[in-house]
Amino acid sequence: MYRYDEFDAGFVADRVAAFRDQVARRLVGEMTEEQFRPHRLMNGLYLQLHAYMLRVAIPYGTLNARQMRKLAHIARRYDKGYGHFTTRQNLQYNWPSLIDTPAILEELASVEMHAIQTSGNCIRNVTADHFAGAAADELEDPRPYAEILRQWSSIHPEFTFLPRKFKIAVTGAVRDRAAIQVHDIGYQIVQNEKGVTGFAVYVGGGQGRTPLIAVKIRDFLRKEDLLAYTQAIVRVYNLEGRRDNKYKARIKILLHEKGADWMRAAVETEFANASRDFIELPSKEIARIQDYFAPPKFRKFAGPSENFESRRESDPKFAAFASTNVDAHQQPGYGIVTISLKPIGGIPGDASADQMDIVADLAERFGHDEIRVSHEQNLVLPHVALDDIVTVFDALAKSNLATANAGLISDIIACPGLDYCSLATARSIPVAQRISERFGEGARAREIGDLKIKISGCINACGHHHVAHIGILGLERKGVETYQITLGGSGDETCSLGTLTGPGFSSEEIVDAIERIVDRYLLVREEASEDFLTVYRRIGMGPFKDALYQTNVGADI
Amino acid sequence: MSYAISANRLSDGAVVFLGQNGWVESLASAEIFAQREAAEAALGERAHADARRNLIIEPLIFDIRARDGVIEASHIREAIRAKGPTIRPDLGKQAVR
Ligand code: SF4
């Protein structure tokens, strides 16, 4: 795995020292809040409803046991014993004090972590497929490229004051688990006719108040040109992106105002004209970074795992877990284990310090010391031998971490919403909890099958509701929480944005409303394997709208 | 309609309310203003002064009402700030009581 080189370590240490000094000056009044706020945000410290919130970067969602234990330690010592994993593969602490923050950053730096680039109008924490380096459908591990982009964009002087924040995602697999088409730039590793791998380039996607799907501006980009091409895109954006209106400042607006052809031409011109000095990526450099992500030493297995198979036959609970939470690995005899942070009725994405420690232990003992954070707010042990999954499952079950619902209706993404977030217009978490309780993880949830529900507490869409099969957006109408529903969104390779069903629902009504949609789906699907999204795409909004509103006439609020 | 003033304490971010003699941690001890003008004046003279003295940040006025003799924020946002996350009764001010 990648470890900080000396440059990084020195840089982070300097930043922590500078912030310690700024905090001290702020507390004695040598800096005003206006002067201090940009520094606070640059170090990932926000002010939320109840307290400060510290957002810790977990680049491309990859962690080792030592780092996870440090996160647990910080949660215990400086916070309230838990952390919240976010849809940007980050971790948020909800209660740190300003006074403690420099010490927390120092603790993070001791395990090569930080809170830089989690805020501000810069290139943010690069995200990647959470199954990277493990997935059976992968062409190549995307993380070395995510890391190259991260290193290059960290404190890049040209790109620290962009018109708005800028998000890049990279995937190396056929199935898009990184939602690259709703990012400012999405890179997908592909192979050309000659069998050479490079990138397909998507630009101008995004969620938020104006959701737009990215446009593919290039079918194939040589790997050597990754930085040069990224630079070209960001330069065009930096020059042409609107700075007059915060809500029109993202590259997606530029692309959709000026058109894909204009964008393609502008980027290609900039790309062709810019000097390649210092920016062409030699294959030696790629190989050097790839070394950090070299696959672990996998064991060789002769046949199927008897251990795994016999438990699957004898224990329905384990069988359910194996079918939803264990994915195919590139290596025979191994599986990818998803640890659901969505216990039934629980808070999506929250993990206690004790749970973090358990996951760290399991990663160390059975998972080649690797942990991933998924944008779906779950944790992943990417490399577990099938032989060991039984033991891992039993240990997880003891800590309420073995909920067998990955990808099912109760595996809900929910942003913090009005329970924590100062921008929220409504609560998200309690809605997620009630839906989760209604459908559970048992036979009913399994019968419904793959169904992604995602909830945001305001139009900023951190809960990714636009790309949910069933999206829920919490708003406020006359001081009361109200919830709009969208259907048919998807963040995968068939990316689509959800369509609004119509008038919203009160907090009391929303769970019943979701149930009516789900019941209608079960009624109209042609066979059990036809999932919700497929049915929606086949029959459209009409039947769902009928189901939603016929029993609810006059509920327009 | 009555009003109160809240802010976040600079040092730890905790929600505080303007009381008769400085900032207090519970809404029950907050100073209640019957008139908007009086609340505005207190915000301008006292709260902003304390912001300049680096005690608090982001002071604001909010509406309150009395329900069964208990003072509470009229709007859900301020009600949640005054109590804590609705999904974690063990956290925030509600936990202390
Ligand atoms: S979607 Fe809105 S409420 Fe939810 S975390 Fe983002 S800004 Fe906060």
XYZ file of C-alpha atoms in Angstrom, chain A residues 5 22 76 103 180 190 198 298 335 354 440 517 521:
13
model
C 6.996 9.734 0.919
C -3.495 29.575 13.894
C -12.574 7.647 22.098
C -3.617 17.314 18.516
C -17.676 8.147 -12.177
C -10.246 0.559 -20.657
C -5.620 3.609 -20.892
C -2.293 -14.745 -1.749
C -13.811 -13.351 -1.450
C -14.959 -0.663 19.420
C -35.317 -5.537 7.508
C -43.658 1.742 -4.557
C -42.676 -3.316 -8.107
